Amino acid sequence: MIGQAEMLRQLHGMTGQEAARAYAKALNDVGFEVRRAMQGEMRDVFDRPTDYILRSPRVKMATAARLSVTIEPAYMGGKGVDPQKILNAQSWGGRRSDKRSEVALRRAGILPTGLQTAIPDDARGGPYPGSDDGRGNLKGSFLVQIISYFQAFGEQGYRANMTDKRKRSIHKGTKRAAGRRYFVSYGAMRAGARLTAKGDPDERMQHLAPGIWAASGTGGVDVRPVILFVKQGNYQPKLDMDKVAKRADAESYLARRIHFRIREAAGV
């Protein structure tokens, strides 16, 4: 590493624009180092973070005219939740925003106000077969089937709601998958979703926890939860940006990169 006097001598031999470009490159080096540290911290403190969230931090690079660098989550389009909302909640805490699937289920009158959805835990048999993506989330294709089954799609661009013919196919099953019927239970909140032969609410369903359930097997004797309705979730702060900065050793790293970029610009 060059000394302070040598660095000043090299700086004096550069134009202001050359020095600004060297500083911008050093800042960008630090920006990408902090991004790597942020991704490492997310892997440590989050439970099986998705690649979508890990890739979301973006570096807004410095230029000779703007000597500042910003690292922040960027929305990459599509139907996913804006990662900035997720990471802000993980940094500062607060209520979890509704997912698009929850908005659709609520609009259809299936998901009650004030509740959100959750995958069944091990005490309730774990994730329903074929529903889990292995990261604690429901597969997108499975969510589409559920929302379509209950005729809950209404937004422009969504896949069409399920036809009666397709429902009968699911009820019948195939050689690879048993037939099943989905139904909604509201537990003690209200009478069960099923109706009796007289068209009255079937109160025998009240013992089931609120959520979407599946009945399969002969006579529908195998009843399992698919999606549970739970109280709105709250995030506890997990992502500490001070720890991220320490992890990247940003201040020391910046000093080293400034020295390197000045030598590079001076042709040393």
mmCIF file of C-alpha atoms in Angstrom:
data_model
loop_
_atom_site.group_PDB
_atom_site.id
_atom_site.type_symbol
_atom_site.label_atom_id
_atom_site.label_comp_id
_atom_site.label_asym_id
_atom_site.label_seq_id
_atom_site.Cartn_x
_atom_site.Cartn_y
_atom_site.Cartn_z
ATOM 1 C CA MET A 1 0.000 0.000 0.000
ATOM 2 C CA ILE A 2 1.346 3.434 -0.863
ATOM 3 C CA GLY A 3 1.908 6.057 1.829
ATOM 4 C CA GLN A 4 -0.134 9.213 2.307
ATOM 5 C CA ALA A 5 2.558 11.476 0.841
ATOM 6 C CA GLU A 6 2.941 9.295 -2.260
ATOM 7 C CA MET A 7 -0.817 9.198 -2.770
ATOM 8 C CA LEU A 8 -1.020 12.997 -2.545
ATOM 9 C CA ARG A 9 1.792 13.296 -5.084
ATOM 10 C CA GLN A 10 -0.076 11.046 -7.484
ATOM 11 C CA LEU A 11 -3.286 13.012 -6.919
ATOM 12 C CA HIS A 12 -1.517 16.282 -7.739
ATOM 13 C CA GLY A 13 -0.499 14.797 -11.059
ATOM 14 C CA MET A 14 -4.102 14.056 -12.008
ATOM 15 C CA THR A 15 -6.799 16.319 -13.379
ATOM 16 C CA GLY A 16 -9.919 16.874 -11.307
ATOM 17 C CA GLN A 17 -11.926 14.689 -13.685
ATOM 18 C CA GLU A 18 -9.394 11.847 -13.452
ATOM 19 C CA ALA A 19 -9.458 12.004 -9.653
ATOM 20 C CA ALA A 20 -13.276 12.042 -9.629
ATOM 21 C CA ARG A 21 -13.387 8.950 -11.849
ATOM 22 C CA ALA A 22 -10.947 7.155 -9.531
ATOM 23 C CA TYR A 23 -13.074 8.039 -6.482
ATOM 24 C CA ALA A 24 -16.238 6.865 -8.281
ATOM 25 C CA LYS A 25 -14.649 3.499 -9.078
ATOM 26 C CA ALA A 26 -13.550 3.110 -5.443
ATOM 27 C CA LEU A 27 -17.068 3.903 -4.227
ATOM 28 C CA ASN A 28 -18.531 1.351 -6.622
ATOM 29 C CA ASP A 29 -16.083 -1.265 -5.364
ATOM 30 C CA VAL A 30 -17.387 -0.642 -1.853
ATOM 31 C CA GLY A 31 -20.993 -0.698 -3.055
ATOM 32 C CA PHE A 32 -20.633 -4.189 -4.483
ATOM 33 C CA GLU A 33 -18.733 -5.351 -1.390
ATOM 34 C CA VAL A 34 -21.569 -4.107 0.846
ATOM 35 C CA ARG A 35 -24.087 -5.838 -1.455
ATOM 36 C CA ARG A 36 -22.213 -9.137 -0.996
ATOM 37 C CA ALA A 37 -22.175 -8.585 2.776
ATOM 38 C CA MET A 38 -25.906 -7.806 2.736
ATOM 39 C CA GLN A 39 -26.631 -11.028 0.856
ATOM 40 C CA GLY A 40 -24.502 -12.975 3.348
ATOM 41 C CA GLU A 41 -26.371 -11.435 6.266
ATOM 42 C CA MET A 42 -29.726 -12.290 4.676
ATOM 43 C CA ARG A 43 -28.639 -15.922 4.283
ATOM 44 C CA ASP A 44 -27.702 -15.993 7.978
ATOM 45 C CA VAL A 45 -30.764 -14.322 9.513
ATOM 46 C CA PHE A 46 -33.596 -15.284 7.129
ATOM 47 C CA ASP A 47 -35.205 -18.717 6.985
ATOM 48 C CA ARG A 48 -34.446 -20.104 3.502
ATOM 49 C CA PRO A 49 -34.559 -16.788 1.602
ATOM 50 C CA THR A 50 -35.582 -17.040 -2.033
ATOM 51 C CA ASP A 51 -33.180 -16.181 -4.849
ATOM 52 C CA TYR A 52 -35.616 -13.382 -5.741
ATOM 53 C CA ILE A 53 -34.952 -11.668 -2.396
ATOM 54 C CA LEU A 54 -31.217 -12.403 -2.388
ATOM 55 C CA ARG A 55 -30.783 -10.885 -5.850
ATOM 56 C CA SER A 56 -32.955 -7.859 -5.104
ATOM 57 C CA PRO A 57 -30.302 -5.486 -3.633
ATOM 58 C CA ARG A 58 -29.021 -3.347 -6.475
ATOM 59 C CA VAL A 59 -26.056 -0.984 -6.585
ATOM 60 C CA LYS A 60 -26.805 2.479 -7.963
ATOM 61 C CA MET A 61 -23.314 3.257 -9.110
ATOM 62 C CA ALA A 62 -21.369 6.450 -8.518
ATOM 63 C CA THR A 63 -20.097 8.556 -11.408
ATOM 64 C CA ALA A 64 -17.508 11.293 -11.684
ATOM 65 C CA ALA A 65 -20.368 13.796 -11.565
ATOM 66 C CA ARG A 66 -22.149 12.106 -8.657
ATOM 67 C CA LEU A 67 -19.784 10.742 -6.040
ATOM 68 C CA SER A 68 -22.240 8.644 -4.064
ATOM 69 C CA VAL A 69 -23.326 5.018 -4.231
ATOM 70 C CA THR A 70 -26.617 3.511 -3.082
ATOM 71 C CA ILE A 71 -27.467 -0.110 -2.293
ATOM 72 C CA GLU A 72 -31.195 -0.784 -2.111
ATOM 73 C CA PRO A 73 -33.678 -3.510 -3.056
ATOM 74 C CA ALA A 74 -35.148 -3.103 -6.512
ATOM 75 C CA TYR A 75 -38.486 -4.346 -7.813
ATOM 76 C CA MET A 76 -37.804 -6.538 -10.855
ATOM 77 C CA GLY A 77 -41.325 -6.558 -12.243
ATOM 78 C CA GLY A 78 -43.813 -9.354 -12.562
ATOM 79 C CA LYS A 79 -46.367 -10.385 -9.968
ATOM 80 C CA GLY A 80 -43.955 -10.797 -7.055
ATOM 81 C CA VAL A 81 -44.080 -8.617 -3.958
ATOM 82 C CA ASP A 82 -41.827 -5.562 -4.080
ATOM 83 C CA PRO A 83 -38.690 -6.728 -2.181
ATOM 84 C CA GLN A 84 -38.223 -3.227 -0.767
ATOM 85 C CA LYS A 85 -41.411 -3.696 1.268
ATOM 86 C CA ILE A 86 -40.186 -7.059 2.536
ATOM 87 C CA LEU A 87 -36.694 -5.881 3.454
ATOM 88 C CA ASN A 88 -37.963 -2.673 5.051
ATOM 89 C CA ALA A 89 -40.209 -4.768 7.264
ATOM 90 C CA GLN A 90 -37.299 -7.097 8.078
ATOM 91 C CA SER A 91 -35.095 -4.104 8.945
ATOM 92 C CA TRP A 92 -37.583 -2.060 10.946
ATOM 93 C CA GLY A 93 -40.262 -4.571 11.863
ATOM 94 C CA GLY A 94 -43.975 -4.116 11.292
ATOM 95 C CA ARG A 95 -46.947 -5.857 9.765
ATOM 96 C CA ARG A 96 -46.581 -8.128 6.774
ATOM 97 C CA SER A 97 -48.316 -6.845 3.672
ATOM 98 C CA ASP A 98 -50.873 -9.047 1.952
ATOM 99 C CA LYS A 99 -49.683 -11.295 -0.846
ATOM 100 C CA ARG A 100 -51.462 -11.114 -4.195
ATOM 101 C CA SER A 101 -53.016 -14.497 -3.510
ATOM 102 C CA GLU A 102 -54.394 -13.181 -0.207
ATOM 103 C CA VAL A 103 -55.828 -10.134 -1.949
ATOM 104 C CA ALA A 104 -57.554 -12.414 -4.488
ATOM 105 C CA LEU A 105 -58.919 -14.746 -1.794
ATOM 106 C CA ARG A 106 -60.158 -11.794 0.255
ATOM 107 C CA ARG A 107 -61.810 -10.204 -2.766
ATOM 108 C CA ALA A 108 -63.614 -13.478 -3.442
ATOM 109 C CA GLY A 109 -64.952 -13.472 0.118
ATOM 110 C CA ILE A 110 -62.926 -16.540 1.125
ATOM 111 C CA LEU A 111 -60.218 -14.986 3.313
ATOM 112 C CA PRO A 112 -61.717 -12.962 6.188
ATOM 113 C CA THR A 113 -60.608 -9.398 6.865
ATOM 114 C CA GLY A 114 -57.661 -9.187 9.261
ATOM 115 C CA LEU A 115 -56.385 -12.684 8.497
ATOM 116 C CA GLN A 116 -53.576 -13.910 6.260
ATOM 117 C CA THR A 117 -52.488 -17.335 5.045
ATOM 118 C CA ALA A 118 -49.933 -19.844 6.320
ATOM 119 C CA ILE A 119 -48.699 -23.297 5.353
ATOM 120 C CA PRO A 120 -49.667 -26.042 7.865
ATOM 121 C CA ASP A 121 -46.867 -26.821 10.311
ATOM 122 C CA ASP A 122 -45.666 -30.286 11.292
ATOM 123 C CA ALA A 123 -48.250 -30.479 14.081
ATOM 124 C CA ARG A 124 -50.961 -30.361 11.407
ATOM 125 C CA GLY A 125 -49.283 -32.776 9.035
ATOM 126 C CA GLY A 126 -46.939 -30.329 7.321
ATOM 127 C CA PRO A 127 -47.353 -28.879 3.836
ATOM 128 C CA TYR A 128 -50.038 -30.467 1.703
ATOM 129 C CA PRO A 129 -48.453 -32.832 -0.884
ATOM 130 C CA GLY A 130 -47.263 -30.941 -3.930
ATOM 131 C CA SER A 131 -47.964 -27.513 -2.452
ATOM 132 C CA ASP A 132 -44.626 -26.481 -0.909
ATOM 133 C CA ASP A 133 -41.676 -25.043 -2.829
ATOM 134 C CA GLY A 134 -39.192 -26.219 -0.199
ATOM 135 C CA ARG A 135 -38.617 -22.694 1.130
ATOM 136 C CA GLY A 136 -41.694 -22.350 3.266
ATOM 137 C CA ASN A 137 -43.829 -20.925 0.478
ATOM 138 C CA LEU A 138 -46.638 -22.320 -1.630
ATOM 139 C CA LYS A 139 -45.771 -23.096 -5.239
ATOM 140 C CA GLY A 140 -47.092 -20.529 -7.664
ATOM 141 C CA SER A 141 -48.758 -23.200 -9.786
ATOM 142 C CA PHE A 142 -50.487 -24.654 -6.711
ATOM 143 C CA LEU A 143 -51.772 -21.236 -5.664
ATOM 144 C CA VAL A 144 -53.134 -20.706 -9.157
ATOM 145 C CA GLN A 145 -55.025 -24.007 -8.916
ATOM 146 C CA ILE A 146 -56.513 -23.130 -5.521
ATOM 147 C CA ILE A 147 -57.580 -19.621 -6.503
ATOM 148 C CA SER A 148 -58.920 -20.889 -9.814
ATOM 149 C CA TYR A 149 -60.811 -23.707 -8.053
ATOM 150 C CA PHE A 150 -62.688 -21.193 -5.919
ATOM 151 C CA GLN A 151 -63.389 -18.886 -8.874
ATOM 152 C CA ALA A 152 -61.335 -16.172 -7.143
ATOM 153 C CA PHE A 153 -59.493 -14.774 -10.147
ATOM 154 C CA GLY A 154 -60.829 -11.452 -11.261
ATOM 155 C CA GLU A 155 -57.870 -9.238 -12.103
ATOM 156 C CA GLN A 156 -56.946 -8.585 -15.707
ATOM 157 C CA GLY A 157 -54.170 -10.877 -16.890
ATOM 158 C CA TYR A 158 -54.850 -13.708 -14.458
ATOM 159 C CA ARG A 159 -55.474 -17.241 -15.660
ATOM 160 C CA ALA A 160 -59.134 -18.083 -16.196
ATOM 161 C CA ASN A 161 -61.144 -19.548 -13.355
ATOM 162 C CA MET A 162 -61.520 -23.318 -13.303
ATOM 163 C CA THR A 163 -64.257 -24.899 -15.386
ATOM 164 C CA ASP A 164 -66.661 -27.481 -14.005
ATOM 165 C CA LYS A 165 -65.033 -30.083 -16.251
ATOM 166 C CA ARG A 166 -61.615 -29.371 -14.746
ATOM 167 C CA LYS A 167 -63.074 -29.561 -11.236
ATOM 168 C CA ARG A 168 -64.562 -32.965 -11.951
ATOM 169 C CA SER A 169 -61.155 -34.112 -13.168
ATOM 170 C CA ILE A 170 -59.544 -33.032 -9.882
ATOM 171 C CA HIS A 171 -62.304 -34.696 -7.875
ATOM 172 C CA LYS A 172 -61.790 -37.934 -9.809
ATOM 173 C CA GLY A 173 -57.995 -37.911 -9.638
ATOM 174 C CA THR A 174 -55.481 -39.722 -11.814
ATOM 175 C CA LYS A 175 -53.150 -42.697 -11.564
ATOM 176 C CA ARG A 176 -50.475 -40.379 -10.178
ATOM 177 C CA ALA A 177 -52.636 -38.226 -7.880
ATOM 178 C CA ALA A 178 -55.629 -39.142 -5.728
ATOM 179 C CA GLY A 179 -58.885 -37.330 -6.273
ATOM 180 C CA ARG A 180 -59.593 -34.481 -3.859
ATOM 181 C CA ARG A 181 -62.103 -31.758 -3.113
ATOM 182 C CA TYR A 182 -61.177 -28.415 -1.625
ATOM 183 C CA PHE A 183 -63.433 -26.660 0.847
ATOM 184 C CA VAL A 184 -63.238 -23.741 3.258
ATOM 185 C CA SER A 185 -63.676 -23.918 7.022
ATOM 186 C CA TYR A 186 -64.063 -20.911 9.289
ATOM 187 C CA GLY A 187 -63.890 -22.871 12.538
ATOM 188 C CA ALA A 188 -65.722 -21.207 15.393
ATOM 189 C CA MET A 189 -65.810 -17.864 13.555
ATOM 190 C CA ARG A 190 -68.922 -18.920 11.692
ATOM 191 C CA ALA A 191 -70.671 -22.100 10.602
ATOM 192 C CA GLY A 192 -68.693 -24.431 8.360
ATOM 193 C CA ALA A 193 -68.456 -23.893 4.633
ATOM 194 C CA ARG A 194 -70.237 -27.125 3.777
ATOM 195 C CA LEU A 195 -74.022 -27.210 3.579
ATOM 196 C CA THR A 196 -76.364 -29.947 4.690
ATOM 197 C CA ALA A 197 -78.882 -31.595 2.378
ATOM 198 C CA LYS A 198 -81.367 -28.927 3.482
ATOM 199 C CA GLY A 199 -78.963 -26.162 2.507
ATOM 200 C CA ASP A 200 -78.086 -25.181 6.069
ATOM 201 C CA PRO A 201 -74.506 -24.544 7.283
ATOM 202 C CA ASP A 202 -72.927 -27.817 8.399
ATOM 203 C CA GLU A 203 -71.761 -27.109 11.945
ATOM 204 C CA ARG A 204 -69.817 -30.368 12.010
ATOM 205 C CA MET A 205 -67.058 -28.468 10.198
ATOM 206 C CA GLN A 206 -66.597 -26.033 13.089
ATOM 207 C CA HIS A 207 -63.968 -28.249 14.721
ATOM 208 C CA LEU A 208 -61.592 -27.617 11.803
ATOM 209 C CA ALA A 209 -59.215 -24.670 12.031
ATOM 210 C CA PRO A 210 -60.002 -21.745 9.710
ATOM 211 C CA GLY A 211 -58.510 -22.290 6.279
ATOM 212 C CA ILE A 212 -58.736 -24.179 3.022
ATOM 213 C CA TRP A 213 -58.891 -27.947 3.441
ATOM 214 C CA ALA A 214 -58.789 -30.952 1.135
ATOM 215 C CA ALA A 215 -60.803 -34.139 1.424
ATOM 216 C CA SER A 216 -59.554 -37.233 -0.398
ATOM 217 C CA GLY A 217 -59.773 -40.988 -0.192
ATOM 218 C CA THR A 218 -62.877 -43.154 -0.288
ATOM 219 C CA GLY A 219 -65.803 -41.054 0.859
ATOM 220 C CA GLY A 220 -63.462 -38.108 1.544
ATOM 221 C CA VAL A 221 -62.275 -39.579 4.846
ATOM 222 C CA ASP A 222 -58.742 -38.184 4.553
ATOM 223 C CA VAL A 223 -59.114 -34.521 5.505
ATOM 224 C CA ARG A 224 -56.018 -32.313 5.624
ATOM 225 C CA PRO A 225 -55.382 -28.558 5.838
ATOM 226 C CA VAL A 226 -54.004 -26.956 2.683
ATOM 227 C CA ILE A 227 -53.804 -23.283 3.642
ATOM 228 C CA LEU A 228 -54.567 -21.991 7.143
ATOM 229 C CA PHE A 229 -56.083 -18.601 7.929
ATOM 230 C CA VAL A 230 -54.061 -16.910 10.674
ATOM 231 C CA LYS A 231 -53.786 -13.519 12.347
ATOM 232 C CA GLN A 232 -51.915 -10.912 10.357
ATOM 233 C CA GLY A 233 -48.196 -11.496 10.739
ATOM 234 C CA ASN A 234 -45.718 -9.100 12.263
ATOM 235 C CA TYR A 235 -42.047 -9.011 11.331
ATOM 236 C CA GLN A 236 -39.470 -8.713 14.079
ATOM 237 C CA PRO A 237 -36.413 -6.705 12.980
ATOM 238 C CA LYS A 238 -33.783 -9.118 11.655
ATOM 239 C CA LEU A 239 -31.679 -7.322 9.061
ATOM 240 C CA ASP A 240 -29.296 -4.939 10.827
ATOM 241 C CA MET A 241 -27.550 -2.637 8.352
ATOM 242 C CA ASP A 242 -24.940 -1.657 10.959
ATOM 243 C CA LYS A 243 -23.957 -5.338 11.108
ATOM 244 C CA VAL A 244 -23.857 -5.419 7.314
ATOM 245 C CA ALA A 245 -21.473 -2.435 7.243
ATOM 246 C CA LYS A 246 -19.224 -4.063 9.849
ATOM 247 C CA ARG A 247 -19.339 -7.320 7.943
ATOM 248 C CA ALA A 248 -18.133 -5.542 4.804
ATOM 249 C CA ASP A 249 -15.557 -3.502 6.794
ATOM 250 C CA ALA A 250 -16.734 -0.692 4.529
ATOM 251 C CA GLU A 251 -14.620 2.170 5.885
ATOM 252 C CA SER A 252 -11.336 0.273 5.760
ATOM 253 C CA TYR A 253 -12.231 -1.285 2.399
ATOM 254 C CA LEU A 254 -12.969 2.158 0.923
ATOM 255 C CA ALA A 255 -9.552 3.469 1.975
ATOM 256 C CA ARG A 256 -7.831 0.516 0.314
ATOM 257 C CA ARG A 257 -9.856 0.848 -2.884
ATOM 258 C CA ILE A 258 -9.165 4.601 -3.108
ATOM 259 C CA HIS A 259 -5.439 3.886 -2.913
ATOM 260 C CA PHE A 260 -5.788 1.192 -5.582
ATOM 261 C CA ARG A 261 -7.899 3.289 -7.964
ATOM 262 C CA ILE A 262 -5.596 6.311 -7.644
ATOM 263 C CA ARG A 263 -2.558 4.165 -8.474
ATOM 264 C CA GLU A 264 -4.494 2.658 -11.377
ATOM 265 C CA ALA A 265 -5.378 6.112 -12.728
ATOM 266 C CA ALA A 266 -1.790 7.301 -12.288
ATOM 267 C CA GLY A 267 -0.507 4.298 -14.235
ATOM 268 C CA VAL A 268 1.582 3.037 -11.342
#
